[in-house]
Amino acid sequence: MALFAASGFGPADDGTGVAQVPSLASPALDPWSAVRLSLIVAFSAVLLGLVPAVAVGWLLARRDFPGKSFVSMIVMAPLVVPPVVTGFLLLTVLGRESALGGLLAAMGLPIPFTLLGATLAALVVGFPLYVMAIRAVFDTVDRRFEEVSWTLGVPKLPTFRRIALPLALPGIAAGAVLAFARSLGEFGATVVLAGNMEGQTRTIALAVYSLLESPSGQGATWTLVIASVMLSLVALLGFERLTRWQRRRIEDHHGGR
């Protein structure tokens, strides 16, 4: 992290001329603060990714175009690239010395070592799961419903809003749940891009890591572990129910043709 600070990637100094690099080892003082931050980050990542995920999922499911395989590969890359590497790439692109990062900082939207940075890290690592679920559901929606609408003179965008989108809604929600669950457990990209600052960017995974290095942190660690497991199980249950709902909707529409 000192390398990042020396390279302009770290947070601003406190007036002493020394960059304040977030600690990786200081114990979390309040485990519920980590739970709250994790929920904020996960919900924010899901909301920020909703429109792009629907657009990319629909595009990959319904359109053939030059470079489609490359686009799909780029979208899915965070699934196979180590999260720490993903975080480093994000830090390189969005750091204060980069053109984009400098512009965002000048606009009052600094990314590194902020809650926004933690949200973007979670969004990037969860985005492939978001897109996979949405792409799969658009593959199952019968295009003939839309084609009938087109033949009746309804433009494509209203047809999408009134027919394809409602049919795909449970699958989109299932993708959102998957992305939410992945965001809750994010560690590598978050710690590189956003740091590990108590009350600011320390999510559940980062708090557990910090507490493992503290001899007195066992009780708080178990609190976070139980909270994390419960949230994950609720997310998985939601995904399963949404998947079944989507399957029934598709079967009902196919049976009613």
Short mmCIF file of C-alpha atoms in Angstrom, two decimals:
data_model
loop_
_atom_site.label_atom_id
_atom_site.label_comp_id
_atom_site.label_asym_id
_atom_site.label_seq_id
_atom_site.Cartn_x
_atom_site.Cartn_y
_atom_site.Cartn_z
CA MET A 1 0.00 0.00 0.00
CA ALA A 2 2.94 2.30 0.62
CA LEU A 3 3.88 1.87 -3.03
CA PHE A 4 0.40 3.02 -4.04
CA ALA A 5 0.64 6.08 -1.81
CA ALA A 6 4.05 6.98 -3.18
CA SER A 7 2.69 6.62 -6.68
CA GLY A 8 -0.25 8.92 -6.01
CA PHE A 9 -2.70 6.07 -5.58
CA GLY A 10 -3.15 6.48 -1.84
CA PRO A 11 -5.37 8.88 0.06
CA ALA A 12 -4.38 12.48 0.59
CA ASP A 13 -2.06 13.39 3.43
CA ASP A 14 -3.30 14.93 6.68
CA GLY A 15 -1.25 18.10 6.44
CA THR A 16 1.96 16.57 7.73
CA GLY A 17 3.15 15.63 4.25
CA VAL A 18 2.84 11.93 5.03
CA ALA A 19 0.28 9.94 3.09
CA GLN A 20 -2.26 8.22 5.31
CA VAL A 21 -2.31 4.65 4.07
CA PRO A 22 -5.19 2.54 5.40
CA SER A 23 -4.19 -0.16 7.85
CA LEU A 24 -4.80 -3.78 6.98
CA ALA A 25 -4.27 -5.10 10.45
CA SER A 26 -6.07 -2.78 12.88
CA PRO A 27 -9.02 -4.59 14.46
CA ALA A 28 -12.57 -3.56 13.69
CA LEU A 29 -13.98 -1.75 16.73
CA ASP A 30 -17.61 -2.23 15.73
CA PRO A 31 -18.61 -5.39 13.84
CA TRP A 32 -22.06 -3.98 13.11
CA SER A 33 -20.45 -1.05 11.34
CA ALA A 34 -18.87 -3.58 8.97
CA VAL A 35 -22.25 -5.27 8.43
CA ARG A 36 -23.89 -1.92 7.72
CA LEU A 37 -21.15 -0.92 5.28
CA SER A 38 -21.33 -4.28 3.53
CA LEU A 39 -25.07 -3.91 3.01
CA ILE A 40 -24.65 -0.35 1.74
CA VAL A 41 -21.90 -1.42 -0.66
CA ALA A 42 -23.78 -4.49 -1.91
CA PHE A 43 -27.10 -2.68 -2.44
CA SER A 44 -25.36 0.26 -4.12
CA ALA A 45 -23.40 -2.05 -6.43
CA VAL A 46 -26.60 -3.84 -7.45
CA LEU A 47 -28.43 -0.57 -8.16
CA LEU A 48 -25.51 0.92 -10.11
CA GLY A 49 -25.16 -2.24 -12.17
CA LEU A 50 -28.85 -2.78 -12.96
CA VAL A 51 -29.18 -0.84 -16.22
CA PRO A 52 -25.73 -1.81 -17.62
CA ALA A 53 -26.30 -5.48 -16.73
CA VAL A 54 -29.72 -5.57 -18.40
CA ALA A 55 -28.33 -3.82 -21.49
CA VAL A 56 -25.28 -6.07 -21.79
CA GLY A 57 -27.23 -9.24 -20.98
CA TRP A 58 -29.86 -8.43 -23.60
CA LEU A 59 -27.21 -7.50 -26.17
CA LEU A 60 -25.30 -10.75 -25.71
CA ALA A 61 -28.49 -12.82 -25.78
CA ARG A 62 -30.28 -11.18 -28.70
CA ARG A 63 -27.72 -9.67 -31.04
CA ASP A 64 -24.90 -11.00 -33.18
CA PHE A 65 -22.22 -8.45 -33.93
CA PRO A 66 -18.49 -8.33 -34.71
CA GLY A 67 -16.48 -8.72 -31.53
CA LYS A 68 -19.31 -10.31 -29.55
CA SER A 69 -17.01 -13.02 -28.18
CA PHE A 70 -14.49 -10.39 -27.12
CA VAL A 71 -17.16 -8.34 -25.34
CA SER A 72 -18.38 -11.46 -23.56
CA MET A 73 -14.82 -12.32 -22.56
CA ILE A 74 -14.20 -8.85 -21.11
CA VAL A 75 -17.47 -8.92 -19.17
CA MET A 76 -16.68 -12.35 -17.72
CA ALA A 77 -13.01 -11.62 -17.00
CA PRO A 78 -13.51 -10.68 -13.32
CA LEU A 79 -14.70 -14.25 -12.70
CA VAL A 80 -11.27 -15.66 -13.54
CA VAL A 81 -8.88 -12.77 -12.90
CA PRO A 82 -7.69 -12.73 -9.26
CA PRO A 83 -9.65 -10.06 -7.35
CA VAL A 84 -6.44 -8.41 -6.15
CA VAL A 85 -5.38 -8.01 -9.79
CA THR A 86 -8.79 -6.59 -10.62
CA GLY A 87 -8.39 -4.12 -7.78
CA PHE A 88 -4.95 -3.09 -8.97
CA LEU A 89 -6.23 -2.50 -12.51
CA LEU A 90 -9.09 -0.41 -11.14
CA LEU A 91 -6.65 1.53 -8.99
CA THR A 92 -4.44 2.16 -12.01
CA VAL A 93 -7.36 3.48 -14.06
CA LEU A 94 -9.05 5.43 -11.26
CA GLY A 95 -6.06 6.51 -9.17
CA ARG A 96 -5.39 10.19 -8.59
CA GLU A 97 -2.54 10.29 -11.13
CA SER A 98 -4.61 8.82 -13.95
CA ALA A 99 -6.52 11.10 -16.30
CA LEU A 100 -9.91 9.64 -15.37
CA GLY A 101 -9.16 9.47 -11.66
CA GLY A 102 -7.86 13.04 -11.62
CA LEU A 103 -10.95 14.27 -13.45
CA LEU A 104 -13.27 12.49 -11.01
CA ALA A 105 -11.32 13.85 -8.04
CA ALA A 106 -11.59 17.38 -9.47
CA MET A 107 -15.35 16.87 -9.72
CA GLY A 108 -15.48 15.90 -6.05
CA LEU A 109 -15.77 12.16 -6.74
CA PRO A 110 -12.48 10.61 -5.63
CA ILE A 111 -12.53 6.83 -6.02
CA PRO A 112 -9.54 5.28 -4.19
CA PHE A 113 -9.96 4.67 -0.46
CA THR A 114 -13.60 5.79 -0.36
CA LEU A 115 -16.97 4.12 0.02
CA LEU A 116 -17.56 4.78 -3.67
CA GLY A 117 -14.37 2.87 -4.43
CA ALA A 118 -15.59 -0.09 -2.37
CA THR A 119 -18.88 0.02 -4.26
CA LEU A 120 -17.17 0.06 -7.66
CA ALA A 121 -14.92 -2.84 -6.67
CA ALA A 122 -17.98 -4.85 -5.61
CA LEU A 123 -19.80 -3.88 -8.80
CA VAL A 124 -16.97 -5.02 -11.06
CA VAL A 125 -16.50 -8.42 -9.41
CA GLY A 126 -20.25 -9.08 -9.23
CA PHE A 127 -21.11 -7.80 -12.71
CA PRO A 128 -20.35 -11.07 -14.57
CA LEU A 129 -22.85 -13.00 -12.42
CA TYR A 130 -25.39 -10.24 -12.99
CA VAL A 131 -24.95 -10.45 -16.76
CA MET A 132 -24.87 -14.26 -16.87
CA ALA A 133 -28.26 -14.54 -15.16
CA ILE A 134 -29.84 -11.82 -17.30
CA ARG A 135 -28.40 -13.20 -20.52
CA ALA A 136 -29.75 -16.64 -19.65
CA VAL A 137 -33.25 -15.34 -18.99
CA PHE A 138 -33.40 -13.36 -22.24
CA ASP A 139 -32.35 -16.54 -24.03
CA THR A 140 -35.45 -18.25 -22.61
CA VAL A 141 -37.95 -15.48 -23.45
CA ASP A 142 -39.72 -16.45 -26.68
CA ARG A 143 -38.94 -13.83 -29.30
CA ARG A 144 -42.22 -14.51 -31.09
CA PHE A 145 -44.11 -12.48 -28.48
CA GLU A 146 -42.01 -9.47 -29.47
CA GLU A 147 -42.31 -10.22 -33.18
CA VAL A 148 -46.10 -10.19 -32.92
CA SER A 149 -45.91 -6.81 -31.23
CA TRP A 150 -43.69 -5.48 -34.00
CA THR A 151 -46.08 -6.69 -36.70
CA LEU A 152 -48.82 -4.73 -34.93
CA GLY A 153 -46.77 -1.58 -35.35
CA VAL A 154 -45.42 -1.23 -31.82
CA PRO A 155 -41.84 0.15 -31.88
CA LYS A 156 -39.03 -1.98 -30.50
CA LEU A 157 -38.36 0.01 -27.32
CA PRO A 158 -41.99 0.00 -26.11
CA THR A 159 -42.16 -3.70 -27.04
CA PHE A 160 -39.11 -4.37 -24.91
CA ARG A 161 -40.57 -2.44 -21.96
CA ARG A 162 -44.02 -4.03 -22.16
CA ILE A 163 -43.21 -7.62 -23.18
CA ALA A 164 -39.60 -8.75 -22.90
CA LEU A 165 -38.72 -6.88 -19.72
CA PRO A 166 -41.73 -8.05 -17.66
CA LEU A 167 -41.15 -11.65 -18.77
CA ALA A 168 -37.49 -11.39 -17.80
CA LEU A 169 -38.08 -9.56 -14.52
CA PRO A 170 -37.73 -12.57 -12.17
CA GLY A 171 -34.49 -13.57 -13.89
CA ILE A 172 -33.17 -10.02 -13.63
CA ALA A 173 -34.02 -10.05 -9.93
CA ALA A 174 -32.22 -13.39 -9.57
CA GLY A 175 -29.14 -11.88 -11.21
CA ALA A 176 -29.34 -8.95 -8.82
CA VAL A 177 -29.43 -11.35 -5.87
CA LEU A 178 -26.36 -13.19 -7.18
CA ALA A 179 -24.48 -9.93 -7.64
CA PHE A 180 -25.55 -8.84 -4.15
CA ALA A 181 -24.26 -12.06 -2.60
CA ARG A 182 -20.95 -11.79 -4.46
CA SER A 183 -20.58 -8.17 -3.38
CA LEU A 184 -21.10 -9.11 0.27
CA GLY A 185 -18.12 -11.45 0.17
CA GLU A 186 -15.75 -9.27 -1.86
CA PHE A 187 -12.26 -8.84 -0.39
CA GLY A 188 -9.33 -8.62 -2.81
CA ALA A 189 -10.45 -5.85 -5.17
CA THR A 190 -11.93 -3.87 -2.29
CA VAL A 191 -8.83 -3.89 -0.10
CA VAL A 192 -6.67 -2.68 -3.01
CA LEU A 193 -9.00 0.00 -4.36
CA ALA A 194 -10.78 1.16 -1.20
CA GLY A 195 -8.47 0.15 1.65
CA ASN A 196 -9.53 -1.16 5.04
CA MET A 197 -10.64 1.86 7.05
CA GLU A 198 -12.89 1.43 10.07
CA GLY A 199 -16.30 2.98 9.53
CA GLN A 200 -15.47 4.02 5.96
CA THR A 201 -14.51 1.06 3.77
CA ARG A 202 -14.13 -1.88 6.16
CA THR A 203 -16.73 -4.40 5.03
CA ILE A 204 -17.43 -7.79 6.65
CA ALA A 205 -14.67 -9.63 4.82
CA LEU A 206 -12.09 -6.97 5.65
CA ALA A 207 -13.21 -6.79 9.27
CA VAL A 208 -12.87 -10.56 9.68
CA TYR A 209 -9.39 -10.42 8.18
CA SER A 210 -8.42 -7.64 10.58
CA LEU A 211 -9.88 -9.41 13.61
CA LEU A 212 -8.01 -12.62 12.83
CA GLU A 213 -4.81 -10.72 13.64
CA SER A 214 -6.19 -9.57 17.00
CA PRO A 215 -6.01 -12.00 19.98
CA SER A 216 -9.07 -10.35 21.54
CA GLY A 217 -11.18 -10.32 18.40
CA GLN A 218 -12.67 -13.82 18.50
CA GLY A 219 -16.10 -12.75 19.74
CA ALA A 220 -16.49 -10.04 17.12
CA THR A 221 -15.18 -12.43 14.48
CA TRP A 222 -17.92 -14.94 15.24
CA THR A 223 -20.51 -12.17 15.14
CA LEU A 224 -19.38 -11.23 11.65
CA VAL A 225 -19.11 -14.85 10.49
CA ILE A 226 -22.65 -15.63 11.62
CA ALA A 227 -24.00 -12.41 10.07
CA SER A 228 -22.21 -13.15 6.80
CA VAL A 229 -23.46 -16.74 6.62
CA MET A 230 -27.04 -15.69 7.40
CA LEU A 231 -27.01 -12.96 4.76
CA SER A 232 -25.56 -15.36 2.19
CA LEU A 233 -28.17 -18.03 2.95
CA VAL A 234 -30.99 -15.49 2.63
CA ALA A 235 -29.56 -14.35 -0.71
CA LEU A 236 -29.30 -17.94 -1.97
CA LEU A 237 -32.85 -18.68 -0.87
CA GLY A 238 -34.04 -15.59 -2.71
CA PHE A 239 -32.15 -16.63 -5.83
CA GLU A 240 -33.69 -20.11 -5.75
CA ARG A 241 -37.22 -18.79 -5.39
CA LEU A 242 -36.76 -16.19 -8.10
CA THR A 243 -35.36 -18.84 -10.44
CA ARG A 244 -38.40 -21.04 -9.86
CA TRP A 245 -40.72 -18.07 -10.42
CA GLN A 246 -38.99 -17.30 -13.71
CA ARG A 247 -39.28 -20.92 -14.83
CA ARG A 248 -43.01 -21.01 -14.06
CA ARG A 249 -43.63 -17.73 -15.91
CA ILE A 250 -41.84 -18.98 -19.01
CA GLU A 251 -43.71 -22.30 -18.91
CA ASP A 252 -47.06 -20.53 -18.45
CA HIS A 253 -46.45 -18.25 -21.44
CA HIS A 254 -45.29 -21.15 -23.60
CA GLY A 255 -48.33 -23.18 -22.58
CA GLY A 256 -50.67 -20.29 -23.35
CA ARG A 257 -49.52 -19.78 -26.91
#
